[in-house]
């Protein structure tokens, strides 16, 4: 059953004359979402440490939650009984639920994949579960997010072409079954383009999925340990194969500099746990790059973490206070740093959008990338691979 | 130098006709504080998980911070440089700083006490420090709280009469030196009555300290592992020996039922980490007693944690959501439960005060204690003794 979503649509506004960057607007049953947009990650129905009002104060229009996590805890039935995910987490703006495909393949234990679906053991208690594309859509209809995702099979970043092709083919068959399962017409179902780092597979995947006709297209299987250059090249190639009038969603990206590069290549939607996760480690974003607030340099720093920032944390506290909270492992530390980083990313998106609308995106981008010193590529890659590897072998959320 | 504090005073209002309960008002440079009052504990310059605005929303007029903790981290000099404790933690209502006597004797390692002062090793890094009554007052003048405390020596709850007497005598000599050291006239200095569980010592201590004339009197060395009956009896005896027109502060108490009993015996000020600490363990206060939100009974509970409660948590979320956050060890759980428990205690204080003013305190107390099922005394005592013991041997905050 193919649905036309009257309640949820994408309107493409301005495109940058010098790049693929574009400004648009998603209409959802829970408000308008200006794009490009970054979705904070709230896998378990909570953007870690924050209440909905804090996200709204920052201006966040949409958050991401995760079907895999919510299925395991508290259970889809519980959330349905509580009136759906919006009500459960007291968030009346838009929500996107990821299908959990990535989590099944990276967190769960003992996966056994067949065409029918995937059998896995929970990363929490080892209990055994079997999910299918049909179930994943039924779960997401019960949760009631505004944007829902197909179930996909995610190969590792260093898998062979043959292995990646098989995962892609299965992802295509599953996407079709997801599409046929959808019943609600107030949720937009997005497909996920796979194909790893292989251009010919990405082309096949984009062509196949666009031929089915989805409300939006995600680019999956990137930013999972491959070099940044590859992420950007594959993104660029894939976006070129997607329809102009549909939103493009680059999953799991990311850092401020990666988001800017993604926008440049025509991506509309981003999500990543990075800004909130690094915040809890004491890394705070500034126009000059990430600073580690635990650094002794901040011990006596009277100005806020970022004097240019208008977030609650910077309006209220000195960097010295935040440094003190991190030194003492005080829970408030994680919260204040999270507010700051999400505010930074949200402002970055707003500024990028304004620049696109004003036709000044290229100079905005140059100026941002000139002053923002990204985390060293090799360090970044090692951290990422370590994280993906450890989550593949055990557990981990966000 | 004995100071008359023009800027900080206590006005005794109504006294209950059937008990010692009394309603009053503290005037401080940072606002009026209606008594009886409960001070949330923010040892390290933060009431764990909360921002100042959340405390204000609840109606909290004064918080407690700890000189020992702030001396070790971030250091008194840093806070002074940042403009004092109020500015550092962005709290413009009243603050009471404890001297840290209790912490030196319960947290620090290798204490060596002499009449001059106490040498100890930090519970954080083992570094060696020497503090004196004079230093403790200088530290508290640099921090700038509205109410400051003398340095006292705290014996264990099961120490011999001889040992407790020696500690008391030293506490008296130190109190005198603290009084002589005080220079600021916008801070109220409170003495601490010691004497353990020995009535004759409590009498000596109260008489000696009141003869020196302090702005207020704390009852120290209770609620540290002795049976509840003893705590209440010693409190009652000691309060009877204190001047009517000065505030009385029962340190480290406590639970809702203990606070009500303390009010009954004429106590004006309470502080305890209990409501915030048990919140982080999932114990939430209700009119019927503590509930453990981790209990499976809450898994599908659509109503809030306490349907009678008007706090942010209960206004916004189901008990099922809070149960879910605790199941997942989500940081937001600790925050939401902390808001609820502090709101419960603050409301309890307000209701008690209103009842005193209306002459209905006895029936209010009876009705509260009839429906509130306290935690089992033996369990409570075991927990307390274990906690005091473990903090005496290693570390621990709040």
Short mmCIF file of N, CA and C in Angstrom, two decimals, chain A residues 34-148:
data_model
loop_
_atom_site.label_atom_id
_atom_site.label_comp_id
_atom_site.label_asym_id
_atom_site.label_seq_id
_atom_site.Cartn_x
_atom_site.Cartn_y
_atom_site.Cartn_z
N UNK A 34 12.46 23.61 9.86
CA UNK A 34 13.29 24.26 8.86
C UNK A 34 14.51 23.41 8.59
N UNK A 35 14.85 23.23 7.30
CA UNK A 35 16.04 22.44 6.97
C UNK A 35 17.06 23.34 6.28
N UNK A 36 18.36 23.01 6.39
CA UNK A 36 18.94 21.83 7.04
C UNK A 36 18.70 21.83 8.54
N UNK A 37 18.52 20.60 9.06
CA UNK A 37 18.22 20.45 10.48
C UNK A 37 19.09 19.36 11.10
N UNK A 38 19.42 19.56 12.35
CA UNK A 38 20.16 18.55 13.11
C UNK A 38 19.24 17.99 14.19
N UNK A 39 19.14 16.65 14.27
CA UNK A 39 18.29 16.02 15.29
C UNK A 39 19.13 15.53 16.45
N UNK A 40 18.91 16.06 17.64
CA UNK A 40 19.58 15.49 18.81
C UNK A 40 19.10 14.05 19.01
N UNK A 41 19.99 13.22 19.52
CA UNK A 41 19.67 11.81 19.68
C UNK A 41 19.09 11.54 21.07
N UNK A 42 17.90 10.94 21.08
CA UNK A 42 17.28 10.54 22.34
C UNK A 42 16.83 9.10 22.21
N UNK A 43 17.79 8.20 22.02
CA UNK A 43 17.51 6.80 21.68
C UNK A 43 16.44 6.20 22.57
N UNK A 44 16.56 6.45 23.88
CA UNK A 44 15.68 5.78 24.83
C UNK A 44 14.49 6.66 25.23
N UNK A 45 14.16 7.61 24.37
CA UNK A 45 13.03 8.48 24.70
C UNK A 45 13.42 9.63 25.60
N UNK A 46 14.71 9.97 25.61
CA UNK A 46 15.21 11.12 26.38
C UNK A 46 16.53 11.57 25.76
N UNK A 47 16.61 12.84 25.42
CA UNK A 47 17.90 13.40 25.02
C UNK A 47 18.68 13.55 26.32
N UNK A 48 19.71 12.77 26.46
CA UNK A 48 20.33 12.55 27.76
C UNK A 48 20.52 13.83 28.57
N UNK A 49 20.02 13.82 29.78
CA UNK A 49 20.13 14.87 30.82
C UNK A 49 19.11 16.01 30.67
N UNK A 50 18.45 16.15 29.51
CA UNK A 50 17.62 17.34 29.27
C UNK A 50 16.12 17.06 29.38
N UNK A 51 15.39 18.10 29.75
CA UNK A 51 13.93 18.05 29.69
C UNK A 51 13.48 18.70 28.38
N UNK A 52 12.25 18.39 27.94
CA UNK A 52 11.75 18.96 26.67
C UNK A 52 11.86 20.49 26.61
N UNK A 53 11.59 21.16 27.73
CA UNK A 53 11.61 22.62 27.72
C UNK A 53 13.00 23.16 27.37
N UNK A 54 14.03 22.47 27.80
CA UNK A 54 15.39 22.94 27.49
C UNK A 54 15.68 22.80 26.00
N UNK A 55 15.18 21.72 25.39
CA UNK A 55 15.37 21.55 23.95
C UNK A 55 14.61 22.64 23.20
N UNK A 56 13.41 22.96 23.69
CA UNK A 56 12.62 24.00 23.04
C UNK A 56 13.28 25.37 23.19
N UNK A 57 13.84 25.64 24.36
CA UNK A 57 14.53 26.92 24.57
C UNK A 57 15.64 27.10 23.55
N UNK A 58 16.32 26.00 23.26
CA UNK A 58 17.40 26.08 22.26
C UNK A 58 16.81 26.30 20.88
N UNK A 59 15.62 25.76 20.66
CA UNK A 59 14.97 25.93 19.36
C UNK A 59 14.87 24.64 18.56
N UNK A 60 15.22 23.52 19.20
CA UNK A 60 15.21 22.21 18.53
C UNK A 60 13.78 21.89 18.05
N UNK A 61 13.59 21.61 16.74
CA UNK A 61 12.25 21.32 16.25
C UNK A 61 11.94 19.82 16.16
N UNK A 62 12.97 18.98 16.21
CA UNK A 62 12.74 17.53 16.02
C UNK A 62 13.86 16.75 16.69
N UNK A 63 13.50 15.64 17.33
CA UNK A 63 14.52 14.78 17.93
C UNK A 63 14.40 13.37 17.36
N UNK A 64 15.43 12.59 17.58
CA UNK A 64 15.45 11.20 17.10
C UNK A 64 15.32 10.25 18.27
N UNK A 65 14.50 9.23 18.09
CA UNK A 65 14.44 8.16 19.09
C UNK A 65 14.66 6.85 18.34
N UNK A 66 14.87 5.77 19.07
CA UNK A 66 15.30 4.54 18.42
C UNK A 66 14.37 3.37 18.74
N UNK A 67 13.86 2.76 17.68
CA UNK A 67 12.88 1.68 17.83
C UNK A 67 13.48 0.47 18.53
N UNK A 68 14.74 0.15 18.20
CA UNK A 68 15.41 -0.99 18.83
C UNK A 68 15.45 -0.80 20.35
N UNK A 69 15.93 0.37 20.77
CA UNK A 69 16.04 0.62 22.21
C UNK A 69 14.68 0.63 22.90
N UNK A 70 13.71 1.28 22.27
CA UNK A 70 12.39 1.40 22.91
C UNK A 70 11.64 0.08 22.90
N UNK A 71 11.94 -0.76 21.91
CA UNK A 71 11.36 -2.10 21.85
C UNK A 71 11.84 -2.93 23.04
N UNK A 72 13.15 -2.82 23.34
CA UNK A 72 13.70 -3.58 24.46
C UNK A 72 13.29 -2.99 25.80
N UNK A 73 13.30 -1.67 25.90
CA UNK A 73 12.92 -0.97 27.14
C UNK A 73 12.28 0.34 26.79
N UNK A 74 11.09 0.65 27.19
CA UNK A 74 10.21 -0.12 28.10
C UNK A 74 9.38 -1.16 27.37
N UNK A 75 9.47 -1.26 26.06
CA UNK A 75 8.58 -2.12 25.27
C UNK A 75 7.60 -1.24 24.51
N UNK A 76 7.38 -1.60 23.24
CA UNK A 76 6.51 -0.79 22.39
C UNK A 76 5.09 -0.72 22.96
N UNK A 77 4.64 -1.84 23.52
CA UNK A 77 3.26 -1.89 24.06
C UNK A 77 3.05 -0.89 25.18
N UNK A 78 4.08 -0.72 26.00
CA UNK A 78 3.96 0.23 27.13
C UNK A 78 3.79 1.66 26.59
N UNK A 79 4.62 2.01 25.63
CA UNK A 79 4.55 3.38 25.10
C UNK A 79 3.22 3.60 24.40
N UNK A 80 2.77 2.56 23.70
CA UNK A 80 1.46 2.68 23.03
C UNK A 80 0.37 2.90 24.08
N UNK A 81 0.45 2.15 25.15
CA UNK A 81 -0.53 2.27 26.22
C UNK A 81 -0.50 3.67 26.86
N UNK A 82 0.69 4.26 26.87
CA UNK A 82 0.84 5.59 27.48
C UNK A 82 0.43 6.70 26.52
N UNK A 83 -0.06 6.32 25.35
CA UNK A 83 -0.55 7.34 24.43
C UNK A 83 0.43 7.71 23.33
N UNK A 84 1.44 6.87 23.15
CA UNK A 84 2.41 7.13 22.08
C UNK A 84 3.65 7.83 22.59
N UNK A 85 4.66 7.86 21.73
CA UNK A 85 5.97 8.35 22.14
C UNK A 85 5.97 9.84 22.49
N UNK A 86 5.24 10.64 21.71
CA UNK A 86 5.21 12.08 22.01
C UNK A 86 4.75 12.32 23.44
N UNK A 87 3.65 11.68 23.79
CA UNK A 87 3.09 11.88 25.12
C UNK A 87 4.01 11.28 26.19
N UNK A 88 4.55 10.09 25.90
CA UNK A 88 5.40 9.40 26.87
C UNK A 88 6.58 10.27 27.29
N UNK A 89 7.23 10.90 26.29
CA UNK A 89 8.40 11.73 26.63
C UNK A 89 8.05 13.21 26.73
N UNK A 90 6.77 13.55 26.68
CA UNK A 90 6.30 14.93 26.85
C UNK A 90 6.95 15.88 25.84
N UNK A 91 7.01 15.42 24.59
CA UNK A 91 7.63 16.21 23.53
C UNK A 91 6.58 16.41 22.45
N UNK A 92 6.14 17.66 22.26
CA UNK A 92 5.05 17.87 21.30
C UNK A 92 5.55 18.41 19.96
N UNK A 93 6.86 18.43 19.78
CA UNK A 93 7.39 18.75 18.44
C UNK A 93 7.67 17.45 17.68
N UNK A 94 8.31 17.55 16.54
CA UNK A 94 8.46 16.38 15.67
C UNK A 94 9.44 15.34 16.24
N UNK A 95 9.21 14.10 15.87
CA UNK A 95 10.11 13.00 16.23
C UNK A 95 10.38 12.16 14.98
N UNK A 96 11.61 11.72 14.83
CA UNK A 96 11.96 10.71 13.84
C UNK A 96 12.38 9.47 14.61
N UNK A 97 11.80 8.32 14.29
CA UNK A 97 12.31 7.09 14.89
C UNK A 97 13.15 6.34 13.89
N UNK A 98 14.37 6.03 14.29
CA UNK A 98 15.17 5.14 13.48
C UNK A 98 14.61 3.72 13.68
N UNK A 99 14.74 2.91 12.65
CA UNK A 99 14.18 1.56 12.72
C UNK A 99 14.92 0.67 13.70
N UNK A 100 16.20 1.00 13.92
CA UNK A 100 17.01 0.16 14.79
C UNK A 100 17.84 -0.84 14.02
N UNK A 101 17.76 -0.78 12.68
CA UNK A 101 18.58 -1.69 11.88
C UNK A 101 20.05 -1.58 12.28
N UNK A 102 20.55 -0.36 12.33
CA UNK A 102 21.95 -0.16 12.69
C UNK A 102 22.27 -0.74 14.06
N UNK A 103 21.34 -0.55 15.01
CA UNK A 103 21.58 -1.03 16.38
C UNK A 103 21.54 -2.56 16.45
N UNK A 104 20.61 -3.16 15.70
CA UNK A 104 20.57 -4.62 15.69
C UNK A 104 21.91 -5.16 15.21
N UNK A 105 22.47 -4.48 14.19
CA UNK A 105 23.73 -4.99 13.62
C UNK A 105 24.96 -4.53 14.38
N UNK A 106 24.83 -3.52 15.26
CA UNK A 106 26.02 -3.07 15.97
C UNK A 106 25.98 -3.36 17.46
N UNK A 107 24.76 -3.42 18.07
CA UNK A 107 24.70 -3.63 19.51
C UNK A 107 24.31 -5.05 19.89
N UNK A 108 23.35 -5.59 19.15
CA UNK A 108 22.79 -6.88 19.58
C UNK A 108 23.83 -7.98 19.42
N UNK A 109 23.61 -9.08 20.13
CA UNK A 109 24.53 -10.21 20.06
C UNK A 109 23.94 -11.29 19.16
N UNK A 110 24.80 -12.12 18.63
CA UNK A 110 24.38 -13.33 17.94
C UNK A 110 23.27 -13.09 16.92
N UNK A 111 23.53 -12.16 16.04
CA UNK A 111 22.52 -11.90 15.00
C UNK A 111 22.48 -13.09 14.03
N UNK A 112 21.28 -13.48 13.60
CA UNK A 112 21.17 -14.41 12.49
C UNK A 112 20.19 -13.80 11.52
N UNK A 113 20.70 -13.41 10.36
CA UNK A 113 19.88 -12.70 9.38
C UNK A 113 19.39 -13.67 8.33
N UNK A 114 18.13 -13.62 8.01
CA UNK A 114 17.60 -14.33 6.86
C UNK A 114 16.76 -13.34 6.08
N UNK A 115 16.31 -13.74 4.92
CA UNK A 115 15.47 -12.83 4.16
C UNK A 115 14.23 -12.44 4.94
N UNK A 116 13.75 -13.37 5.72
CA UNK A 116 12.54 -13.11 6.48
C UNK A 116 12.71 -11.98 7.49
N UNK A 117 13.87 -11.98 8.19
CA UNK A 117 14.10 -10.96 9.21
C UNK A 117 15.39 -11.24 9.95
N UNK A 118 15.49 -10.72 11.15
CA UNK A 118 16.73 -10.93 11.89
C UNK A 118 16.43 -11.37 13.32
N UNK A 119 17.12 -12.45 13.68
CA UNK A 119 17.04 -12.99 15.04
C UNK A 119 18.24 -12.42 15.78
N UNK A 120 18.03 -11.93 16.98
CA UNK A 120 19.17 -11.38 17.73
C UNK A 120 18.94 -11.54 19.22
N UNK A 121 20.02 -11.39 19.94
CA UNK A 121 19.90 -11.37 21.41
C UNK A 121 20.12 -9.95 21.89
N UNK A 122 19.29 -9.53 22.83
CA UNK A 122 19.35 -8.19 23.42
C UNK A 122 20.73 -7.90 23.99
N UNK A 123 21.22 -6.66 23.78
CA UNK A 123 22.51 -6.28 24.38
C UNK A 123 22.36 -6.07 25.88
N UNK A 124 21.11 -6.05 26.38
CA UNK A 124 20.89 -5.76 27.80
C UNK A 124 20.87 -7.04 28.62
N UNK A 125 20.04 -7.99 28.21
CA UNK A 125 19.88 -9.18 29.04
C UNK A 125 20.04 -10.48 28.26
N UNK A 126 20.45 -10.39 26.98
CA UNK A 126 20.69 -11.60 26.22
C UNK A 126 19.42 -12.30 25.74
N UNK A 127 18.26 -11.74 26.06
CA UNK A 127 17.00 -12.37 25.63
C UNK A 127 16.92 -12.39 24.11
N UNK A 128 16.23 -13.41 23.56
CA UNK A 128 16.21 -13.61 22.12
C UNK A 128 14.98 -12.97 21.48
N UNK A 129 15.19 -12.36 20.35
CA UNK A 129 14.10 -11.65 19.65
C UNK A 129 14.20 -11.89 18.16
N UNK A 130 13.03 -11.80 17.51
CA UNK A 130 13.02 -11.92 16.06
C UNK A 130 12.21 -10.76 15.50
N UNK A 131 12.83 -9.96 14.65
CA UNK A 131 12.09 -8.86 14.06
C UNK A 131 12.10 -8.96 12.54
N UNK A 132 11.07 -8.42 11.96
CA UNK A 132 10.92 -8.42 10.51
C UNK A 132 10.65 -6.99 10.06
N UNK A 133 10.77 -6.74 8.77
CA UNK A 133 10.42 -5.40 8.27
C UNK A 133 8.99 -5.02 8.63
N UNK A 134 8.09 -5.99 8.58
CA UNK A 134 6.69 -5.70 8.90
C UNK A 134 6.54 -5.27 10.36
N UNK A 135 7.20 -6.02 11.24
CA UNK A 135 7.11 -5.69 12.66
C UNK A 135 7.67 -4.30 12.94
N UNK A 136 8.78 -3.98 12.29
CA UNK A 136 9.43 -2.69 12.55
C UNK A 136 8.51 -1.54 12.16
N UNK A 137 7.74 -1.72 11.09
CA UNK A 137 6.79 -0.68 10.72
C UNK A 137 5.63 -0.63 11.72
N UNK A 138 5.15 -1.80 12.11
CA UNK A 138 4.07 -1.81 13.12
C UNK A 138 4.52 -1.16 14.42
N UNK A 139 5.75 -1.44 14.82
CA UNK A 139 6.29 -0.80 16.04
C UNK A 139 6.29 0.72 15.88
N UNK A 140 6.78 1.16 14.73
CA UNK A 140 6.92 2.62 14.55
C UNK A 140 5.55 3.29 14.38
N UNK A 141 4.58 2.55 13.88
CA UNK A 141 3.23 3.12 13.83
C UNK A 141 2.66 3.21 15.24
N UNK A 142 3.00 2.24 16.08
CA UNK A 142 2.53 2.31 17.47
C UNK A 142 3.21 3.45 18.23
N UNK A 143 4.49 3.67 17.95
CA UNK A 143 5.21 4.76 18.61
C UNK A 143 4.67 6.12 18.16
N UNK A 144 4.40 6.21 16.85
CA UNK A 144 3.74 7.42 16.35
C UNK A 144 4.64 8.59 15.99
N UNK A 145 5.90 8.32 15.65
CA UNK A 145 6.78 9.41 15.24
C UNK A 145 6.30 10.02 13.93
N UNK A 146 6.81 11.20 13.60
CA UNK A 146 6.42 11.89 12.37
C UNK A 146 7.14 11.33 11.16
N UNK A 147 8.39 10.94 11.36
CA UNK A 147 9.16 10.30 10.30
C UNK A 147 9.61 8.94 10.81
N UNK A 148 9.39 7.92 10.00
CA UNK A 148 9.79 6.57 10.40
C UNK A 148 10.72 6.00 9.32
#
